[in-house]
Every structure is written in structure tokens, then in C-alpha cells.
Amino acid sequence: MDWGPNLTERYDIIVIGGGPAGLSAAKAAAAEGGKVLLLEMQSQIGGQTRSATWARANTVDQALEEAVVNEVHALKLHSPHQQLAISGDFGVILDRRIFDKLLAAEAAASGAEIWLSCPVKELLVSNGAVRGVYAEAGAWAERVECGMVIDASGAQGQWSSLLLRKVFKRDWDREQLALSSEYLMTNASARDVELFFTSYFAPLGHVWIYSFGRRFAIAGIRGIRIQSDAALDEFIGRRVTPSLEQAVPVAAFRGQQPIGGALIPTCANGILAAGGAAGQVYALSGEGLQYALACGELAGKIAVEAVVEGDTSGQALSGYDRAWRGKFEGELKVGQLLHAAFRTSFDQKMDRLFNALAGDVELQQAFANAFRGIDLTRALKLFLTSDEILGIFGRETIEKAIAACRL
Ligand SMILES: Cc1cc2nc3c(=O)[nH]c(=O)nc-3n(C[C@H](O)[C@H](O)[C@H](O)COP(=O)(O)OP(=O)(O)OC[C@H]3O[C@@H](n4cnc5c(N)ncnc54)[C@H](O)[C@@H]3O)c2cc1C
């Protein structure tokens, strides 16, 4: 194939997207000896997607600790008519603007090249396999050839999810897409993490408020088929919580997440997808950072092996599909099963659930874990002991979820 002008030197791996999945993939691939180029469409790493992320403590090793803004020791949960306060260790709030830059530092230290302001608009295909990318911004355009591509472009914006859109020629199912908006706010009095489950503001989703350092808070909303900006403004305007009464937004973010399950498969000839672009998200809470990091790393390693072996066919890359599914597919399935149980009578079920949890500290911890995909087998087995909770989710759902944990 004629690649046209501006053909840059050839790379082993091109990673599209400088979020956690792409940075983790680039770091792993470069550490394995690959010649790696990461292309990020925004003008900085970690400035683009959102300001904060609630993460599990074990996602953050020593090198990344600088990005921790708060530790979370208390949750305040609200259903339409009930409230719960739970204490414990619930991970950390990360400043994504710093976290992603620290990941970029690690990728660069491993030898990966990073180009900013480089939106990839097309995949270059030769003999039925992806062999490069076409990036374009304003008057600038460039074709870059490579052994194979890792799609870590996330799931928001028209240039994201390139394996799905450009290779599989499909798009995310809108009925399975959680839409979200988030503000970084000042003048707020938020403490720890507060979550609201109510279909009035967030059908099949939730509203979250995190404290973010001494002077700021994060307020966000996610739901299915919502106009998330308006829903968040309405939530704040209605003064549902005193913590935001005087709050003023200083930054706004918008996002979407596919929660209908990961792509099948997450590879094709010459391309792998990791993170949001692969649909690796826990449906119930929308958490995805830990999957992006771990699956990005797997993708980076397996991509280099494939390039070195000289076989980057979809079949050769299916080892990646098996590897990440072996680690996480069961967990993601549980998130989908539990989320699906709320598709009908969301508010009533939430009130009933909060009634069932009232006064039982162990069950409350189990719910907090099940909501986030942590220690699932234990949490689900505890659910089996509560007739009330079985009445909400259905015994079959909980049994299926326990079986999924064994996958
Ligand atoms: C509002 C919101 C709140 C969230 N809160 C949490 C949370 O609290 N905890 C948690 O664990 N998860 C959370 N998530 C999910 C989490 O943010 C994602 O799972 C995670 O960021 C996925 O990482 P990623 O690298 O796959 O994609 P992203 O972080 O989306 O990164 C993709 C990158 O690719 C770039 N890009 C896109 N297209 C192109 C292109 N064509 N060319 C070049 N670059 C491109 C983008 O600019 C971006 O930098 C939240 C998601 C949203 C939307």
C-alpha cells in the first residue's frame, strides 16, 4: 500500500490515547523492548478527561502516591427515602491530572515516545491488518506505520473506540451507555464520599460527591438516557445536600461509559483494545481505572511478543483476550448482573435495599464492596443469607453472580 507523504520512521507499537490504559500499555511495551509511540489528541496528558477518580488503594503503588488527594474512610449513602453511614477503608481519591502525568513519566522512563495534540482519525489497513495510523490536527497531518496498534482511546468523543468503530464498523449501544457530567467545585463542604441513588436525577446510575483536598469537591452524575449536564445542575440547584449549597464550579467534565459488557473480541488483525475502548468497566459503579491499568499492561506485553514473533493476526492476539478475561471477566459480569437487577423499580428497590442493610454493619460493607466490584464472592455469599436482599436482586441473580466469580 502507498502510505503517501510524511511517512515517519516505523514503530513496533503505536498506542492511541494517553489515559491510564494507553500509558500502562506504552510503559509495558517499551519495557519489553518495543519501539513505542503513544499519540494523545489533547495538548496535555491528564488534563482532558476528568479531575478526580475514586480508586482502590491497591491501584496506587509508591511511585503514584503523589496523586492521592484524599483517603476515603466514610461513605454516606442515600436512597430516595433512606440514609446509611458506613465507616471503613474505601480507597483513595486521585487527582487524575497528576496521576496520568506520573504514569506518563513511567512510560517515558521505559523508553516510550509521546506525541501530544495528535488526534488519530484513521487506522491504516494493509492486507486486512491494521499497520499504522493517520493523525490530523488543523493543517498538520501524518501517517505513521507500525507493527501493530493498541487502541486505548477510551469511549468518549467521536475519535474514540477505534477498534469498535473503524474495524468492527459498529458503535456502543445507547441503551447500555452511562452518560455522565462532573464538576470540580470550590466553596463546598463535602466530606469523604457521598452517593445518592435516585432515579429522579440519575436513572440506573448515581450522584457522587467527593471531597477533593481542602478547598475543593467533586460532584458528578451518571445515568442511562439522561441529559447529564442538566441533571447535575438540577441536583445542585435543588439543594439536595447542604454540602454544595454555596459551591461554585471551576471546571466541568463530561463523559460516557459503555456498561453493556466488553467488546467481543478485544482484538483483530494488527490491533488490540484496552480500557474504556474495550468496554472494560464495572457496570454498577462505573469504575474502570483498575481494569484500564491492568489490561493496558497485558496489551502492551502481548503486543510486543506478537511483533517479535512476526504474527500479529487476530488469532495470535487472542491470547490477550483470554488473559484479561481470565482475570476480570467474571468480576465485570457480576457488575452487569447486579446493575440489571435495578432496571425495574429502581427507587423502590434502593429503599428496600437500604432497609435491609440498616443496622447490619457486615452487610453494609458487603454492599459497599459489591457496588465497586471488591471482594465479590464474600459479599455475594453474605447476600445469600438475607431474604430481604434476595427479594431485591432475586436468588437466581445472586447465584449467577457467584458462579461468575468463579469464571
Ligand atoms: C465522569 C466519569 C467519572 C469516572 N469516575 C471513575 C472513578 O471514580 N473511579 C474509576 O475507577 N473509574 C471512573 N471512571 C472510569 C474511568 O475514568 C475510565 O474507566 C478510565 O479513565 C479508562 O481509561 P482509558 O485510558 O481506557 O480511557 P480514558 O481515560 O478515557 O483515556 C483515553 C485517552 O485517549 C485520548 N484519545 C481519544 N481518542 C483519541 C484519538 N483518536 N487520538 C488520540 N488520542 C485519543 C483521550 O484524549 C484520552 O486522553 C469514570 C468515568 C467517567 C466518564
Short mmCIF file of C-alpha atoms and ligand atoms in Angstrom, two decimals:
data_model
loop_
_atom_site.label_atom_id
_atom_site.label_comp_id
_atom_site.label_asym_id
_atom_site.label_seq_id
_atom_site.Cartn_x
_atom_site.Cartn_y
_atom_site.Cartn_z
CA MET A 1 0.00 0.00 0.00
CA ASP A 2 1.15 3.55 -0.71
CA TRP A 3 1.22 5.39 2.62
CA GLY A 4 1.58 8.74 0.86
CA PRO A 5 3.81 11.59 2.06
CA ASN A 6 5.04 12.25 5.61
CA LEU A 7 5.82 8.65 6.39
CA THR A 8 7.53 8.72 9.76
CA GLU A 9 10.02 6.06 10.85
CA ARG A 10 8.39 2.79 11.70
CA TYR A 11 7.38 1.85 15.24
CA ASP A 12 6.73 -1.61 16.67
CA ILE A 13 3.68 -0.43 18.55
CA ILE A 14 1.53 2.68 18.27
CA VAL A 15 -0.70 3.33 21.27
CA ILE A 16 -3.71 5.57 20.61
CA GLY A 17 -4.69 7.53 23.72
CA GLY A 18 -2.78 8.76 26.74
CA GLY A 19 -5.20 7.76 29.52
CA PRO A 20 -4.39 5.06 32.09
CA ALA A 21 -4.84 2.18 29.61
CA GLY A 22 -2.62 3.71 26.94
CA LEU A 23 0.08 4.86 29.34
CA SER A 24 0.18 1.50 31.05
CA ALA A 25 0.35 -0.27 27.66
CA ALA A 26 3.09 2.05 26.42
CA LYS A 27 5.14 1.56 29.58
CA ALA A 28 4.84 -2.25 29.42
CA ALA A 29 5.54 -2.47 25.69
CA ALA A 30 8.60 -0.20 25.92
CA ALA A 31 9.87 -2.07 28.98
CA GLU A 32 9.68 -5.30 26.94
CA GLY A 33 12.00 -3.70 24.37
CA GLY A 34 9.41 -2.48 21.86
CA LYS A 35 9.83 0.77 19.94
CA VAL A 36 6.68 2.52 21.11
CA LEU A 37 4.88 5.70 20.12
CA LEU A 38 1.88 6.97 22.09
CA LEU A 39 -0.39 9.54 20.44
CA GLU A 40 -2.64 11.72 22.59
CA MET A 41 -5.14 14.06 20.98
CA GLN A 42 -5.19 16.59 23.83
CA SER A 43 -2.45 19.09 24.48
CA GLN A 44 -1.55 17.53 27.81
CA ILE A 45 -1.66 14.16 29.48
CA GLY A 46 -4.12 14.10 32.35
CA GLY A 47 -5.84 17.37 31.66
CA GLN A 48 -8.56 16.14 29.46
CA THR A 49 -10.92 13.58 30.84
CA ARG A 50 -11.74 14.35 34.44
CA SER A 51 -10.33 15.85 37.55
CA ALA A 52 -10.64 13.01 40.02
CA THR A 53 -11.11 9.31 40.35
CA TRP A 54 -12.18 7.21 43.30
CA ALA A 55 -9.75 4.31 43.21
CA ARG A 56 -8.93 1.18 45.15
CA ALA A 57 -5.92 1.69 47.37
CA ASN A 58 -4.03 -1.17 45.69
CA THR A 59 -4.19 0.63 42.32
CA VAL A 60 -1.69 3.16 43.62
CA ASP A 61 1.87 2.00 44.15
CA GLN A 62 4.52 4.14 45.80
CA ALA A 63 5.54 5.89 42.60
CA LEU A 64 1.99 7.18 42.12
CA GLU A 65 1.24 8.20 45.71
CA GLU A 66 1.83 11.85 44.89
CA ALA A 67 -1.52 11.83 43.08
CA VAL A 68 -3.53 10.81 46.16
CA VAL A 69 -5.62 13.74 47.33
CA ASN A 70 -7.76 12.05 50.00
CA GLU A 71 -8.14 8.72 51.70
CA VAL A 72 -11.78 7.63 51.99
CA HIS A 73 -12.78 6.37 55.44
CA ALA A 74 -16.51 7.03 55.38
CA LEU A 75 -19.38 6.67 52.95
CA LYS A 76 -22.70 8.43 53.25
CA LEU A 77 -25.29 6.71 51.09
CA HIS A 78 -28.77 7.95 50.20
CA SER A 79 -31.70 6.13 48.61
CA PRO A 80 -34.83 8.17 47.87
CA HIS A 81 -36.05 7.88 51.48
CA GLN A 82 -33.23 6.31 53.48
CA GLN A 83 -29.67 7.08 54.53
CA LEU A 84 -26.73 5.00 55.62
CA ALA A 85 -23.33 5.95 57.00
CA ILE A 86 -20.59 3.34 56.66
CA SER A 87 -17.06 3.55 58.05
CA GLY A 88 -14.08 1.61 56.78
CA ASP A 89 -11.21 1.80 54.33
CA PHE A 90 -12.69 2.68 50.98
CA GLY A 91 -9.62 3.51 48.95
CA VAL A 92 -8.45 6.91 47.79
CA ILE A 93 -9.39 9.89 45.66
CA LEU A 94 -6.79 10.50 42.96
CA ASP A 95 -6.05 13.71 41.17
CA ARG A 96 -6.15 12.42 37.60
CA ARG A 97 -4.30 15.47 36.30
CA ILE A 98 -1.29 14.36 38.36
CA PHE A 99 -1.88 10.60 38.29
CA ASP A 100 -1.90 10.41 34.49
CA LYS A 101 1.23 12.58 34.25
CA LEU A 102 3.03 10.28 36.69
CA LEU A 103 2.02 7.32 34.53
CA ALA A 104 3.38 9.20 31.51
CA ALA A 105 6.66 9.71 33.36
CA GLU A 106 6.88 5.95 33.89
CA ALA A 107 6.10 5.24 30.24
CA ALA A 108 8.72 7.74 29.10
CA ALA A 109 11.29 6.31 31.54
CA SER A 110 10.70 2.90 29.92
CA GLY A 111 11.52 4.43 26.54
CA ALA A 112 8.09 5.20 25.04
CA GLU A 113 7.79 8.30 22.86
CA ILE A 114 4.77 10.53 23.48
CA TRP A 115 3.31 12.97 20.97
CA LEU A 116 0.67 15.42 22.18
CA SER A 117 -2.07 17.17 20.18
CA CYS A 118 -2.18 14.21 17.77
CA PRO A 119 -5.74 13.01 17.18
CA VAL A 120 -5.76 9.73 15.30
CA LYS A 121 -8.50 9.96 12.70
CA GLU A 122 -7.97 6.74 10.76
CA LEU A 123 -6.38 3.35 11.09
CA LEU A 124 -4.14 2.39 8.16
CA VAL A 125 -5.02 -1.07 6.96
CA SER A 126 -2.88 -3.21 4.69
CA ASN A 127 -3.75 -6.77 3.62
CA GLY A 128 -6.63 -6.89 6.10
CA ALA A 129 -4.49 -5.93 9.11
CA VAL A 130 -4.00 -2.63 10.95
CA ARG A 131 -0.49 -1.43 10.20
CA GLY A 132 -0.47 2.24 11.17
CA VAL A 133 -2.44 5.35 11.95
CA TYR A 134 -3.36 8.62 10.30
CA ALA A 135 -3.30 11.58 12.68
CA GLU A 136 -4.51 15.02 11.74
CA ALA A 137 -4.90 18.36 13.51
CA GLY A 138 -5.65 21.54 11.59
CA ALA A 139 -3.21 21.91 8.73
CA TRP A 140 -0.94 19.18 10.12
CA ALA A 141 -1.34 15.52 9.17
CA GLU A 142 0.86 12.48 9.42
CA ARG A 143 0.77 8.78 8.61
CA VAL A 144 2.77 6.60 10.94
CA GLU A 145 3.47 2.95 10.21
CA CYS A 146 3.87 0.27 12.86
CA GLY A 147 3.89 -3.46 13.59
CA MET A 148 0.57 -3.13 15.40
CA VAL A 149 -1.75 -0.71 17.19
CA ILE A 150 -3.16 -0.63 20.71
CA ASP A 151 -6.47 1.21 20.85
CA ALA A 152 -6.62 2.93 24.24
CA SER A 153 -8.72 5.83 23.01
CA GLY A 154 -11.43 5.42 25.67
CA ALA A 155 -15.14 5.56 24.96
CA GLN A 156 -15.93 9.23 24.70
CA GLY A 157 -15.79 11.54 21.72
CA GLN A 158 -16.10 10.81 18.04
CA TRP A 159 -12.47 9.68 17.64
CA SER A 160 -12.55 7.15 20.47
CA SER A 161 -13.22 3.39 20.39
CA LEU A 162 -11.43 2.96 17.08
CA LEU A 163 -11.34 -0.86 17.09
CA LEU A 164 -15.12 -0.88 17.54
CA ARG A 165 -15.88 1.90 15.10
CA LYS A 166 -13.24 1.61 12.39
CA VAL A 167 -12.59 -2.14 12.34
CA PHE A 168 -15.84 -3.70 13.56
CA LYS A 169 -17.88 -0.84 11.98
CA ARG A 170 -20.23 -0.69 14.95
CA ASP A 171 -20.92 1.68 17.83
CA TRP A 172 -21.80 1.38 21.52
CA ASP A 173 -25.44 0.53 22.24
CA ARG A 174 -27.01 3.77 23.53
CA GLU A 175 -29.26 1.82 25.89
CA GLN A 176 -26.11 0.49 27.54
CA LEU A 177 -24.22 3.74 27.70
CA ALA A 178 -23.97 5.58 31.02
CA LEU A 179 -23.75 9.33 30.42
CA SER A 180 -22.05 11.48 33.00
CA SER A 181 -21.11 15.00 33.94
CA GLU A 182 -18.83 16.14 36.69
CA TYR A 183 -17.84 19.47 38.28
CA LEU A 184 -14.76 20.37 40.22
CA MET A 185 -16.24 22.81 42.75
CA THR A 186 -14.93 25.27 45.26
CA ASN A 187 -16.75 26.66 48.29
CA ALA A 188 -18.17 23.21 49.04
CA SER A 189 -18.22 21.50 52.41
CA ALA A 190 -18.12 17.89 51.22
CA ARG A 191 -16.53 15.22 53.40
CA ASP A 192 -15.35 11.80 52.28
CA VAL A 193 -17.70 10.23 49.70
CA GLU A 194 -21.45 10.75 49.46
CA LEU A 195 -23.58 8.78 46.98
CA PHE A 196 -27.22 9.32 46.02
CA PHE A 197 -29.29 6.62 44.33
CA THR A 198 -32.45 8.14 42.94
CA SER A 199 -33.98 7.76 39.51
CA TYR A 200 -35.25 11.37 39.55
CA PHE A 201 -31.71 12.65 38.95
CA ALA A 202 -29.79 9.57 37.90
CA PRO A 203 -31.85 6.70 36.44
CA LEU A 204 -29.86 3.45 36.68
CA GLY A 205 -26.91 5.40 37.99
CA HIS A 206 -25.98 7.63 40.89
CA VAL A 207 -24.81 11.04 42.01
CA TRP A 208 -21.45 11.32 43.76
CA ILE A 209 -19.82 13.98 45.87
CA TYR A 210 -16.19 13.62 46.97
CA SER A 211 -14.16 15.98 48.99
CA PHE A 212 -11.06 16.89 46.98
CA GLY A 213 -8.29 18.38 49.07
CA ARG A 214 -9.00 21.18 51.49
CA ARG A 215 -10.66 23.63 49.15
CA PHE A 216 -12.46 21.62 46.52
CA ALA A 217 -15.10 18.97 45.96
CA ILE A 218 -16.16 16.83 43.04
CA ALA A 219 -19.84 16.50 42.20
CA GLY A 220 -20.87 14.15 39.42
CA ILE A 221 -23.80 12.26 37.99
CA ARG A 222 -24.21 9.20 35.78
CA GLY A 223 -27.29 7.59 34.36
CA ILE A 224 -28.82 5.99 31.30
CA ARG A 225 -30.67 8.17 28.74
CA ILE A 226 -30.08 11.37 30.71
CA GLN A 227 -29.02 14.86 29.76
CA SER A 228 -26.26 14.68 32.32
CA ASP A 229 -25.29 18.40 32.39
CA ALA A 230 -28.87 19.45 33.11
CA ALA A 231 -29.36 16.61 35.61
CA LEU A 232 -26.25 17.65 37.57
CA ASP A 233 -27.27 21.32 37.57
CA GLU A 234 -30.72 20.37 38.77
CA PHE A 235 -29.30 18.18 41.53
CA ILE A 236 -27.12 21.04 42.75
CA GLY A 237 -29.85 23.67 42.26
CA ARG A 238 -32.39 21.73 44.29
CA ARG A 239 -30.09 21.81 47.30
CA VAL A 240 -30.48 18.11 47.95
CA THR A 241 -27.38 18.26 50.11
CA PRO A 242 -26.12 21.16 52.24
CA SER A 243 -22.53 20.36 51.27
CA LEU A 244 -23.00 22.02 47.86
CA GLU A 245 -25.23 24.92 48.86
CA GLN A 246 -22.54 27.58 48.38
CA ALA A 247 -20.46 25.59 45.88
CA VAL A 248 -19.18 27.16 42.67
CA PRO A 249 -17.94 25.10 39.70
CA VAL A 250 -14.42 25.83 38.49
CA ALA A 251 -14.11 23.02 35.93
CA ALA A 252 -16.61 20.84 34.08
CA PHE A 253 -16.15 17.41 32.54
CA ARG A 254 -18.42 15.19 30.53
CA GLY A 255 -18.12 11.50 29.79
CA GLN A 256 -19.77 8.30 28.76
CA GLN A 257 -19.16 4.69 29.58
CA PRO A 258 -20.29 1.51 27.87
CA ILE A 259 -21.73 -0.75 30.55
CA GLY A 260 -23.22 -3.49 28.40
CA GLY A 261 -20.08 -5.63 28.57
CA ALA A 262 -16.69 -5.59 26.93
CA LEU A 263 -16.13 -5.97 23.19
CA ILE A 264 -16.10 -9.50 21.85
CA PRO A 265 -13.34 -9.92 20.89
CA THR A 266 -10.99 -7.17 22.04
CA CYS A 267 -8.56 -7.83 19.18
CA ALA A 268 -8.43 -8.06 15.40
CA ASN A 269 -5.63 -8.33 12.86
CA GLY A 270 -2.94 -5.89 13.98
CA ILE A 271 -4.91 -4.27 16.80
CA LEU A 272 -5.82 -4.75 20.48
CA ALA A 273 -8.15 -2.60 22.59
CA ALA A 274 -7.71 -1.87 26.30
CA GLY A 275 -9.58 0.15 28.93
CA GLY A 276 -12.64 2.20 28.03
CA ALA A 277 -12.14 1.49 24.32
CA ALA A 278 -12.59 -2.21 25.10
CA GLY A 279 -15.61 -1.59 27.38
CA GLN A 280 -13.70 -2.77 30.47
CA VAL A 281 -15.87 -1.03 33.06
CA TYR A 282 -17.65 -2.28 36.20
CA ALA A 283 -21.26 -1.55 35.30
CA LEU A 284 -22.70 -0.93 38.76
CA SER A 285 -20.36 1.85 39.89
CA GLY A 286 -18.73 2.83 36.60
CA GLU A 287 -15.24 2.21 37.97
CA GLY A 288 -12.74 1.38 35.28
CA LEU A 289 -9.34 2.64 36.35
CA GLN A 290 -8.01 -0.66 37.68
CA TYR A 291 -9.08 -2.53 34.51
CA ALA A 292 -7.56 0.12 32.27
CA LEU A 293 -4.22 -0.15 34.09
CA ALA A 294 -4.09 -3.94 34.26
CA CYS A 295 -5.47 -4.63 30.77
CA GLY A 296 -3.25 -1.91 29.29
CA GLU A 297 -0.22 -3.62 30.78
CA LEU A 298 -1.30 -7.01 29.39
CA ALA A 299 -1.96 -5.47 25.99
CA GLY A 300 1.50 -3.86 25.92
CA LYS A 301 3.30 -7.09 26.78
CA ILE A 302 1.31 -9.28 24.40
CA ALA A 303 1.65 -6.76 21.56
CA VAL A 304 5.45 -6.82 21.80
CA GLU A 305 5.50 -10.63 21.89
CA ALA A 306 3.33 -10.72 18.76
CA VAL A 307 5.53 -8.22 16.89
CA VAL A 308 8.70 -10.11 17.87
CA GLU A 309 7.12 -13.43 16.76
CA GLY A 310 6.11 -11.77 13.50
CA ASP A 311 2.46 -12.79 13.91
CA THR A 312 0.02 -10.02 14.78
CA SER A 313 -3.05 -11.75 13.37
CA GLY A 314 -6.27 -11.59 15.37
CA GLN A 315 -5.80 -15.26 16.17
CA ALA A 316 -2.31 -14.71 17.57
CA LEU A 317 -3.57 -11.74 19.61
CA SER A 318 -6.48 -13.70 21.06
CA GLY A 319 -4.10 -14.64 23.90
CA TYR A 320 -4.71 -11.08 25.16
CA ASP A 321 -8.45 -11.64 25.05
CA ARG A 322 -8.11 -14.84 27.05
CA ALA A 323 -5.64 -13.33 29.51
CA TRP A 324 -7.68 -10.31 30.53
CA ARG A 325 -10.97 -12.22 30.54
CA GLY A 326 -9.38 -14.84 32.80
CA LYS A 327 -8.62 -12.08 35.31
CA PHE A 328 -11.61 -9.78 35.09
CA GLU A 329 -14.50 -11.11 33.02
CA GLY A 330 -16.24 -12.73 36.00
CA GLU A 331 -16.00 -9.54 38.04
CA LEU A 332 -17.35 -7.41 35.19
CA LYS A 333 -20.19 -9.89 34.68
CA VAL A 334 -21.20 -9.51 38.33
CA GLY A 335 -21.37 -5.72 37.86
CA GLN A 336 -23.68 -6.21 34.90
CA LEU A 337 -25.92 -8.72 36.69
CA LEU A 338 -26.34 -6.53 39.77
CA HIS A 339 -26.90 -3.43 37.64
CA ALA A 340 -29.53 -5.21 35.52
CA ALA A 341 -31.48 -6.08 38.69
CA PHE A 342 -32.19 -2.34 39.11
CA ARG A 343 -33.62 -1.89 35.61
CA THR A 344 -37.12 -2.02 37.07
CA SER A 345 -38.42 -0.22 40.17
CA PHE A 346 -35.06 1.42 40.85
CA ASP A 347 -36.21 3.72 43.66
CA GLN A 348 -38.31 1.13 45.48
CA LYS A 349 -35.53 -1.43 45.27
CA MET A 350 -32.98 1.07 46.59
CA ASP A 351 -35.22 1.94 49.55
CA ARG A 352 -35.79 -1.76 50.27
CA LEU A 353 -32.08 -2.44 49.98
CA PHE A 354 -31.23 0.35 52.42
CA ASN A 355 -33.85 -1.04 54.85
CA ALA A 356 -32.25 -4.46 54.58
CA LEU A 357 -28.80 -3.01 55.24
CA ALA A 358 -29.86 -0.85 58.21
CA GLY A 359 -28.19 -1.93 61.45
CA ASP A 360 -26.10 -4.69 59.86
CA VAL A 361 -22.55 -3.43 59.54
CA GLU A 362 -21.27 -6.56 57.80
CA LEU A 363 -23.99 -6.40 55.13
CA GLN A 364 -23.32 -2.69 54.64
CA GLN A 365 -19.64 -3.38 53.99
CA ALA A 366 -20.65 -6.17 51.61
CA PHE A 367 -22.88 -3.79 49.68
CA ALA A 368 -20.14 -1.14 49.53
CA ASN A 369 -17.81 -3.80 48.11
CA ALA A 370 -20.36 -5.27 45.69
CA PHE A 371 -21.09 -1.77 44.41
CA ARG A 372 -17.43 -1.36 43.48
CA GLY A 373 -16.51 -4.93 42.47
CA ILE A 374 -14.34 -5.67 45.50
CA ASP A 375 -14.15 -9.00 47.39
CA LEU A 376 -17.22 -10.10 45.45
CA THR A 377 -17.55 -13.77 46.40
CA ARG A 378 -17.66 -12.89 50.10
CA ALA A 379 -20.12 -10.06 49.56
CA LEU A 380 -22.43 -12.16 47.39
CA LYS A 381 -22.40 -15.10 49.80
CA LEU A 382 -23.46 -12.73 52.55
CA PHE A 383 -26.31 -11.50 50.33
CA LEU A 384 -27.49 -15.13 50.13
CA THR A 385 -28.09 -15.07 53.89
CA SER A 386 -30.52 -12.13 53.68
CA ASP A 387 -34.05 -12.89 52.47
CA GLU A 388 -34.65 -9.18 52.02
CA ILE A 389 -31.68 -8.78 49.70
CA LEU A 390 -32.58 -11.94 47.81
CA GLY A 391 -36.05 -10.45 47.35
CA ILE A 392 -34.49 -7.40 45.69
CA PHE A 393 -31.92 -8.98 43.39
CA GLY A 394 -33.52 -12.42 43.07
CA ARG A 395 -31.79 -15.60 44.26
CA GLU A 396 -31.05 -16.56 40.66
CA THR A 397 -29.15 -13.30 40.05
CA ILE A 398 -27.03 -13.75 43.17
CA GLU A 399 -26.32 -17.41 42.33
CA LYS A 400 -25.39 -16.49 38.76
CA ALA A 401 -23.13 -13.76 40.13
CA ILE A 402 -21.40 -16.19 42.48
CA ALA A 403 -20.88 -18.56 39.56
CA ALA A 404 -19.46 -15.66 37.51
CA CYS A 405 -16.89 -15.00 40.25
CA ARG A 406 -15.51 -18.50 39.60
CA LEU A 407 -15.02 -17.86 35.86
C1 LIG B 1 -17.40 11.12 34.73
C2 LIG B 1 -16.64 9.84 34.98
C3 LIG B 1 -16.24 9.53 36.25
C4 LIG B 1 -15.49 8.36 36.48
N1 LIG B 1 -15.12 8.07 37.77
C5 LIG B 1 -14.38 6.96 38.00
C6 LIG B 1 -13.96 6.66 39.32
O1 LIG B 1 -14.25 7.40 40.26
N2 LIG B 1 -13.21 5.53 39.51
C7 LIG B 1 -12.86 4.71 38.48
O2 LIG B 1 -12.17 3.70 38.68
N3 LIG B 1 -13.27 4.97 37.21
C8 LIG B 1 -14.01 6.08 36.96
N4 LIG B 1 -14.42 6.35 35.69
C9 LIG B 1 -13.98 5.46 34.63
C10 LIG B 1 -12.53 5.74 34.29
O3 LIG B 1 -12.35 7.13 34.12
C11 LIG B 1 -12.19 5.02 32.99
O4 LIG B 1 -12.50 3.66 33.12
C12 LIG B 1 -10.70 5.17 32.68
O5 LIG B 1 -10.35 6.53 32.55
C13 LIG B 1 -10.42 4.45 31.38
O6 LIG B 1 -9.09 4.74 31.00
P1 LIG B 1 -8.70 4.72 29.46
O7 LIG B 1 -7.25 5.00 29.40
O8 LIG B 1 -9.21 3.48 28.83
O9 LIG B 1 -9.54 5.89 28.78
P2 LIG B 1 -9.53 7.49 29.05
O10 LIG B 1 -9.13 7.79 30.46
O11 LIG B 1 -10.84 7.93 28.55
O12 LIG B 1 -8.35 7.97 28.11
C14 LIG B 1 -8.47 7.94 26.71
C15 LIG B 1 -7.45 8.91 26.16
O13 LIG B 1 -7.41 8.79 24.75
C16 LIG B 1 -7.40 10.08 24.15
N5 LIG B 1 -7.98 9.92 22.81
C17 LIG B 1 -9.25 9.60 22.49
N6 LIG B 1 -9.37 9.46 21.15
C18 LIG B 1 -8.16 9.69 20.63
C19 LIG B 1 -7.65 9.69 19.29
N7 LIG B 1 -8.44 9.39 18.24
N8 LIG B 1 -6.34 10.01 19.08
C20 LIG B 1 -5.52 10.29 20.15
N9 LIG B 1 -5.95 10.30 21.44
C21 LIG B 1 -7.25 9.99 21.67
C22 LIG B 1 -8.25 10.92 25.08
O14 LIG B 1 -7.97 12.30 24.94
C23 LIG B 1 -7.81 10.36 26.44
O15 LIG B 1 -6.67 11.01 26.93
C24 LIG B 1 -15.17 7.50 35.43
C25 LIG B 1 -15.58 7.80 34.12
C26 LIG B 1 -16.31 8.96 33.89
C27 LIG B 1 -16.75 9.27 32.48
#
